[in-house]
Coordinates of C-alpha atoms in Angstrom, one line a residue:
X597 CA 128.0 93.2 211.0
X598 CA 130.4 94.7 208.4
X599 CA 130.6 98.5 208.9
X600 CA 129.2 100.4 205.5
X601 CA 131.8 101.4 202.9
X602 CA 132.7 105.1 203.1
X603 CA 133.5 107.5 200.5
X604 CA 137.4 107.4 201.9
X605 CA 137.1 103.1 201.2
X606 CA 136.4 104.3 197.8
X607 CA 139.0 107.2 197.2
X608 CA 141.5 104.5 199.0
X609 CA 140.7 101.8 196.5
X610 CA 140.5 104.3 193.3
X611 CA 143.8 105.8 194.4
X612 CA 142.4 109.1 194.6
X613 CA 141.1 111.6 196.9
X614 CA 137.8 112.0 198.5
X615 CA 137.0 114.8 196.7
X616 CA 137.2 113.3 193.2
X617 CA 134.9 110.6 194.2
X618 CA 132.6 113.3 195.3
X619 CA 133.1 114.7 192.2
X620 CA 132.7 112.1 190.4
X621 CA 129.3 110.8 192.0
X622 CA 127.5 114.1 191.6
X623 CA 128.9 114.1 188.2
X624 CA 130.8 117.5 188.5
X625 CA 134.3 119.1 188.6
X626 CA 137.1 118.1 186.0
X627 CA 137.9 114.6 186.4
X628 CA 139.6 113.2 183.4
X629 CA 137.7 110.2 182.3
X630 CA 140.3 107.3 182.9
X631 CA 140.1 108.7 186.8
X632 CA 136.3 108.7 186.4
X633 CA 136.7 104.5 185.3
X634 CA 138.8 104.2 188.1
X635 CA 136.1 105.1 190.8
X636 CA 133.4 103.9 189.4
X637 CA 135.1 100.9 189.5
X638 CA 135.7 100.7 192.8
X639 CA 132.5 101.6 193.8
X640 CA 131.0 98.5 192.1
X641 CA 133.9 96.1 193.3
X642 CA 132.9 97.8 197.4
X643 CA 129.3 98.2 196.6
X644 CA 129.0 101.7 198.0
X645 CA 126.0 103.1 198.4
X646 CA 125.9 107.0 198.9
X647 CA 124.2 108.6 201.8
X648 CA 121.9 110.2 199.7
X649 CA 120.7 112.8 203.1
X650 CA 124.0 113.8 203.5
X651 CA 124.9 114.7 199.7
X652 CA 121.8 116.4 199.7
X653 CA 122.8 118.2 203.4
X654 CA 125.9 119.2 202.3
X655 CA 124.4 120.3 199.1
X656 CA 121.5 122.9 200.6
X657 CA 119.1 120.5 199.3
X658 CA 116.0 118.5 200.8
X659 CA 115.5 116.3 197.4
X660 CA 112.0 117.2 197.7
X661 CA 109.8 119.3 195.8
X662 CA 105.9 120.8 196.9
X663 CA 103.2 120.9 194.1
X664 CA 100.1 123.5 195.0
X665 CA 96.7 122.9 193.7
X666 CA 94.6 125.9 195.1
X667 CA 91.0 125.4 195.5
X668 CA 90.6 122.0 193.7
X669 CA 88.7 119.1 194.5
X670 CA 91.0 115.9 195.0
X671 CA 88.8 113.6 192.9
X672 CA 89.4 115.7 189.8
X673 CA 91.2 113.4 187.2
X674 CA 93.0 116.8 185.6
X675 CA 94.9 117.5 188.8
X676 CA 95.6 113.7 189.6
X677 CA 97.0 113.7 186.0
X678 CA 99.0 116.6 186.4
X679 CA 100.3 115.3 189.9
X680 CA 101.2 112.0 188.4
X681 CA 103.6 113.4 185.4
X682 CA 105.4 115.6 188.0
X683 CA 105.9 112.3 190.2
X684 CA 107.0 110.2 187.0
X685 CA 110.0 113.0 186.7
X686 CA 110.4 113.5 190.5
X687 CA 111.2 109.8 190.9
X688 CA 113.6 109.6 187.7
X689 CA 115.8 112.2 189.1
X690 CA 115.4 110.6 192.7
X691 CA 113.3 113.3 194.7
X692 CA 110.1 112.8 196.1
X693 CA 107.1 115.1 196.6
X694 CA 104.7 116.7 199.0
X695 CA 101.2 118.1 198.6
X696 CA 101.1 121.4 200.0
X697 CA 97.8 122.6 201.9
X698 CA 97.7 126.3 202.5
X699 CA 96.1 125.9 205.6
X700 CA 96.9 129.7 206.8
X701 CA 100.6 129.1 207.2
X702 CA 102.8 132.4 205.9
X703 CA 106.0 130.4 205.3
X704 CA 106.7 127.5 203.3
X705 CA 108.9 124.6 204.7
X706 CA 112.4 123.4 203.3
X707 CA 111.6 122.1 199.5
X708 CA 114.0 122.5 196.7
X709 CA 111.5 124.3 194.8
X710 CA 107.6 124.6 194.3
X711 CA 105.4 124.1 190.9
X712 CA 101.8 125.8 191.8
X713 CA 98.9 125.2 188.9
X714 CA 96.4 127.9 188.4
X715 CA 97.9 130.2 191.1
X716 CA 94.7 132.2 192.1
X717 CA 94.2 136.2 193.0
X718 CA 92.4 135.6 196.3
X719 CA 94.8 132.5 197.7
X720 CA 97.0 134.2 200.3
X721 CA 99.1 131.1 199.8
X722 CA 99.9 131.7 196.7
X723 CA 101.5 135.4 197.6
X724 CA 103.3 133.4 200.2
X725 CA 104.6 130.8 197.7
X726 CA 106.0 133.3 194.9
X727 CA 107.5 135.4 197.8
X728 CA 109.1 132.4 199.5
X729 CA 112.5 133.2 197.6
X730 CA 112.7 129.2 196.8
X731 CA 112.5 128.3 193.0
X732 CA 108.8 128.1 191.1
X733 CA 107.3 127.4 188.4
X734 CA 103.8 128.0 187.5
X735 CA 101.5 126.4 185.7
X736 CA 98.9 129.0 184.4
X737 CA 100.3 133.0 184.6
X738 CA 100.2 134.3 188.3
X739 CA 98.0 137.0 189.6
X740 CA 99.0 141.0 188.7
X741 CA 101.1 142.1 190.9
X742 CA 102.8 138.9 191.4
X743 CA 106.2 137.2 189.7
X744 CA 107.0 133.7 189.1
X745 CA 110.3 132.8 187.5
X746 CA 109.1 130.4 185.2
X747 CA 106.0 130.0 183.8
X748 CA 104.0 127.3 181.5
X749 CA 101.1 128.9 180.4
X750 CA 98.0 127.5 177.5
X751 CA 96.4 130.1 175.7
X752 CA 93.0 129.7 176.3
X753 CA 91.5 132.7 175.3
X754 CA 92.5 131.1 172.2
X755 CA 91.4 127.8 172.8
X756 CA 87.8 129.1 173.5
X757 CA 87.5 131.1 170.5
X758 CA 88.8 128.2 167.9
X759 CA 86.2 125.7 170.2
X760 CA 83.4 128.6 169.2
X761 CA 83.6 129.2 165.7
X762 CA 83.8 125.6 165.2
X763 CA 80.3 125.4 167.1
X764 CA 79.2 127.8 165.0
X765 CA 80.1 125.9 162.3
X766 CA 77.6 123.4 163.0
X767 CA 74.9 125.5 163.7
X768 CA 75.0 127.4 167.0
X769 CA 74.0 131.2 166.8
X770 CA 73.9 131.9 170.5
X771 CA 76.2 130.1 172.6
X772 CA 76.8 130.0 176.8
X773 CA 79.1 129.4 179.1
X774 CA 79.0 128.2 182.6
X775 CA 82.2 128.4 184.8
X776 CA 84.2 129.1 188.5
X777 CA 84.9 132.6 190.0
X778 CA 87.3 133.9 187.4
X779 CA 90.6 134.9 189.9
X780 CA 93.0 132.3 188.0
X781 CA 94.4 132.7 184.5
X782 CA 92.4 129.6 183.3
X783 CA 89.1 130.5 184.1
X784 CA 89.7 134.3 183.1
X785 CA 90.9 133.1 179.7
X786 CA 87.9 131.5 178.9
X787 CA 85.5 134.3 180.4
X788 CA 87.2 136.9 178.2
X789 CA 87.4 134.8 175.3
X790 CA 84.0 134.2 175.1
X791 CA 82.9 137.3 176.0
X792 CA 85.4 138.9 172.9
X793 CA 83.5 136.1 170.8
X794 CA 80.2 137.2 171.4
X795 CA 80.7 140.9 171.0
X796 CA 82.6 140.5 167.3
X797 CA 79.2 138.0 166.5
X798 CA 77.0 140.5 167.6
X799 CA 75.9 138.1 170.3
X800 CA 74.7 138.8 174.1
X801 CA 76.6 137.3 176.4
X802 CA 75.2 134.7 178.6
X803 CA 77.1 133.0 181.6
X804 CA 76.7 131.9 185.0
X805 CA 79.1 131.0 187.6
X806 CA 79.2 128.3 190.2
X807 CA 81.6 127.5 192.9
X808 CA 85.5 126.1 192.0
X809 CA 84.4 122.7 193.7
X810 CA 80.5 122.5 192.4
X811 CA 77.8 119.9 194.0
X812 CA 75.7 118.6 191.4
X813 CA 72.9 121.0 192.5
X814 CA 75.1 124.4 192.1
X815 CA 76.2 123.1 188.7
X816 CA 72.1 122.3 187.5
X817 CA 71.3 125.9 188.8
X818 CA 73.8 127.5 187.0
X819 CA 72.9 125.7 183.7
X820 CA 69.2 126.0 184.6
X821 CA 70.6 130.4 184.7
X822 CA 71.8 129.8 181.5
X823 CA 68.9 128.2 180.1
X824 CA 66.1 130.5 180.9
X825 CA 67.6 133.0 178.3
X826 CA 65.6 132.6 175.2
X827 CA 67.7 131.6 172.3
X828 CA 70.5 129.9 173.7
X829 CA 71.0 127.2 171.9
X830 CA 74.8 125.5 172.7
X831 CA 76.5 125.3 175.8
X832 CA 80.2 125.5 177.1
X833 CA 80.9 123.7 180.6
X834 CA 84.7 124.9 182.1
X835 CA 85.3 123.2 184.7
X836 CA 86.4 119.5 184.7
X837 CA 83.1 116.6 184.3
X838 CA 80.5 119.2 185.0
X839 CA 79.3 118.7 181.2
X840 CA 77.4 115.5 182.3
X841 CA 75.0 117.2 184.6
X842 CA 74.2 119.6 182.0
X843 CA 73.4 116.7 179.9
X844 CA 71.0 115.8 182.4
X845 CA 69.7 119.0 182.9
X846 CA 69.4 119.7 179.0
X847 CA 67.2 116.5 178.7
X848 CA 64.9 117.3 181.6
X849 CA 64.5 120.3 179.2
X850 CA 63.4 118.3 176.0
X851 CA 66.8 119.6 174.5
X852 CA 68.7 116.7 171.7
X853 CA 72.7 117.1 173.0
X854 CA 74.2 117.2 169.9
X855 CA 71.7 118.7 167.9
X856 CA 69.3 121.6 169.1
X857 CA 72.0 121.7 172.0
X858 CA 75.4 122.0 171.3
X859 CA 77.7 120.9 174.5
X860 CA 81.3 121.2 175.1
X861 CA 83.6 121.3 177.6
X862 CA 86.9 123.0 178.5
X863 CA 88.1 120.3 180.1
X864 CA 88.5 116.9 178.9
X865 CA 88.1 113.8 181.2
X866 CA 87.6 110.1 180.6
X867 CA 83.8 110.4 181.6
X868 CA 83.7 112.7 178.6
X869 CA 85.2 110.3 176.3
X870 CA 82.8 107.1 177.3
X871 CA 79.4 109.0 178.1
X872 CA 76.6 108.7 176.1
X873 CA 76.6 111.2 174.2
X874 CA 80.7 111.6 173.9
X875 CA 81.7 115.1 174.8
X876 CA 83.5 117.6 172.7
X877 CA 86.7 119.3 174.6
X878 CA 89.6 121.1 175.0
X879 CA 92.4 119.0 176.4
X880 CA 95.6 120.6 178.0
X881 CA 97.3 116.8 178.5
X882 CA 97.7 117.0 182.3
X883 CA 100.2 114.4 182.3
X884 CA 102.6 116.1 180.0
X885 CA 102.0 119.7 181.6
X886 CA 103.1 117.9 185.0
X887 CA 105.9 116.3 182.9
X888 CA 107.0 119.5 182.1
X889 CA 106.6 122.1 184.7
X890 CA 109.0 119.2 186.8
X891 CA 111.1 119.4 183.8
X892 CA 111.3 123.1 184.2
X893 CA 111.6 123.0 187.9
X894 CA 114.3 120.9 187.7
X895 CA 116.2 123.4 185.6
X896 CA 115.6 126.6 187.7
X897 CA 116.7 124.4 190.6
X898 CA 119.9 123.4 188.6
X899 CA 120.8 127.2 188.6
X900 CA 118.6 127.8 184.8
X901 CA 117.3 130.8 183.4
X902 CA 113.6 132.0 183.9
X903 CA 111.0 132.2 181.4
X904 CA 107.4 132.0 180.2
X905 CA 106.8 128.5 177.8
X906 CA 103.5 128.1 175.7
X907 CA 101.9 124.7 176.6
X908 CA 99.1 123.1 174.0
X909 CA 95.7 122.9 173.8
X910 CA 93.8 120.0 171.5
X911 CA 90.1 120.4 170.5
X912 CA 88.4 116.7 170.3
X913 CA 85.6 116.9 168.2
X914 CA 82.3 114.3 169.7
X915 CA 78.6 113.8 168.9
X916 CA 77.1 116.4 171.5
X917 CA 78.6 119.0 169.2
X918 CA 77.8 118.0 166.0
X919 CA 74.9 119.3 165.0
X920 CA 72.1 118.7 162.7
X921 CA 73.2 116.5 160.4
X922 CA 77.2 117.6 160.5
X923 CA 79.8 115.3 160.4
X924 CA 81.5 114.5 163.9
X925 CA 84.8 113.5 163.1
X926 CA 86.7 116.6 163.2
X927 CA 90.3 116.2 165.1

């Protein structure tokens, strides 16, 4: 068998050294670009292939980055989303990625760089992670007392409140909400944000909580706590597709979704779109947050500044909020 062409059967060919070809390859140094023609010739007439472990070895790199998903179920179409943009950009820029389980460790293994979503209070991990000295990026703002470098945030305090007075709009005096533990910024963005609605409506406050991965059964009893509050007459759902059993709850309670019942939720989800009726929600576009906390990873680990970058929220506008006789198509 023919031995594999070397970087020196290049530089030979090109008429230059090895280190312009290195150069050259990683797309660095000053090479003018008549020398740059040159070797890129000659790697196409010698088909080299670089040894993409050694670049990366003599480089300080692993060409792989982790993504942390604390406390989240792995049938949840938001984080599969959000996983699926980061590995759309991992794979254009040639690195793979790993799934990182917490799993008591206190040290994190060679990566180029972390991106941890909804870093939570109460996840030693997450401590660990931010204090491994390797580049991060979070998606949602890390716990007080905690630093991240860069950070892609939604403002969801906002979010909640715009989702609320359009809910009020169509009729609802005395909303709820129903959501996790709130030790991550997402969930304590929506808790204050309601709670900062009510008090400026002159409204009491009714929520319950149920676990951050919620059986069917937790998620009815928490509704059902909701529920037995006289007056209450819409309903907020946070977390991702636990709208649909309040729908079935609500009906077990003679409640019209969509018109003695208001229903949203915070997250939007394709069984939200298609159910009967179709859920109003806040949507974060997990694809395009994964898109760009790898964008912004990829930036920190090219030797970028920090910073703290706003991502979007969208409000779609369905049937189970529309109220009595309101118009539904609101965008």
């Amino acid at each position: 068998m023919a031995r594999p062409v070397t970087l020196h059967d290049v530089a030979r060919r090109a008429g230059v050294g090895k280190s312009t070809v290195s150069n050259v390859l990683s797309r660095s140094g000053r090479v003018s670009e008549a020398t740059r023609e040159r070797v890129r010739a000659a790697v196409e007439e010698l088909g080299y292939v670089p040894n993409r472990a050694a670049r990366q070895l003599r480089g300080g790199r692993t060409g792989t980055i982790g993504v942390y998903v604390p406390g989240v179920p792995s049938t949840s179409e938001f984080y599969m989303r959000f996983v699926f943009g980061i590995m759309e950009r991992a794979a254009a820029r040639d690195r793979d990625i790993t799934i990182l389980t917490a799993s008591g460790r206190r040290s994190v293994r060679a990566l180029d760089g972390v991106i941890v979503a909804d870093p939570h209070q109460d996840d030693d991990f997450v401590a660990v992670l931010l204090g491994s000295g390797i580049p991060v990026v979070c998606f949602e703002r890390p716990p007080d007392g905690m630093r991240a470098e860069v950070v892609l945030w939604a403002d969801h305090h906002r979010a909640i409140t715009g989702l609320l007075d359009q809910m009020a709009s169509a009729g609802a005096r005395h909303p709820a909400l129903v959501l996790p533990p709130e030790t991550g910024d997402w969930a304590a963005q929506l808790g204050s944000g309601y709670r900062d609605w009510c008090a400026r409506h002159g409204v009491a406050p009714v929520s319950a909580h149920h676990p951050w991965v919620p059986s069917p059964p937790e998620v009815s009893r928490a509704v059902e706590q909701v529920l037995a509050h006289p007056g209450v007459d819409a309903l907020v759902c946070a977390s991702v597709d636990t709208a649909p059993v309040a729908v079935q709850v609500l009906r077990q309670h003679g409640r019209q979704v969509g018109r003695d019942m208001l229903l949203a939720s915070a997250t939007e989800s394709s069984v939200l779109r298609l159910g009967q009726p179709p859920i109003t929600a806040l949507d974060l576009s997990p694809l395009d947050a994964g898109r760009r906390c790898a964008d912004l990873l990829d930036g920190l680990i090219g030797g970028g500044p920090g910073g703290v970058y706003e991502h979007p929220v969208r409000l779609w506008w369905r049937d189970s909020a529309r109220g009595q006789g309101r118009d539904s198509a609101r965008g």
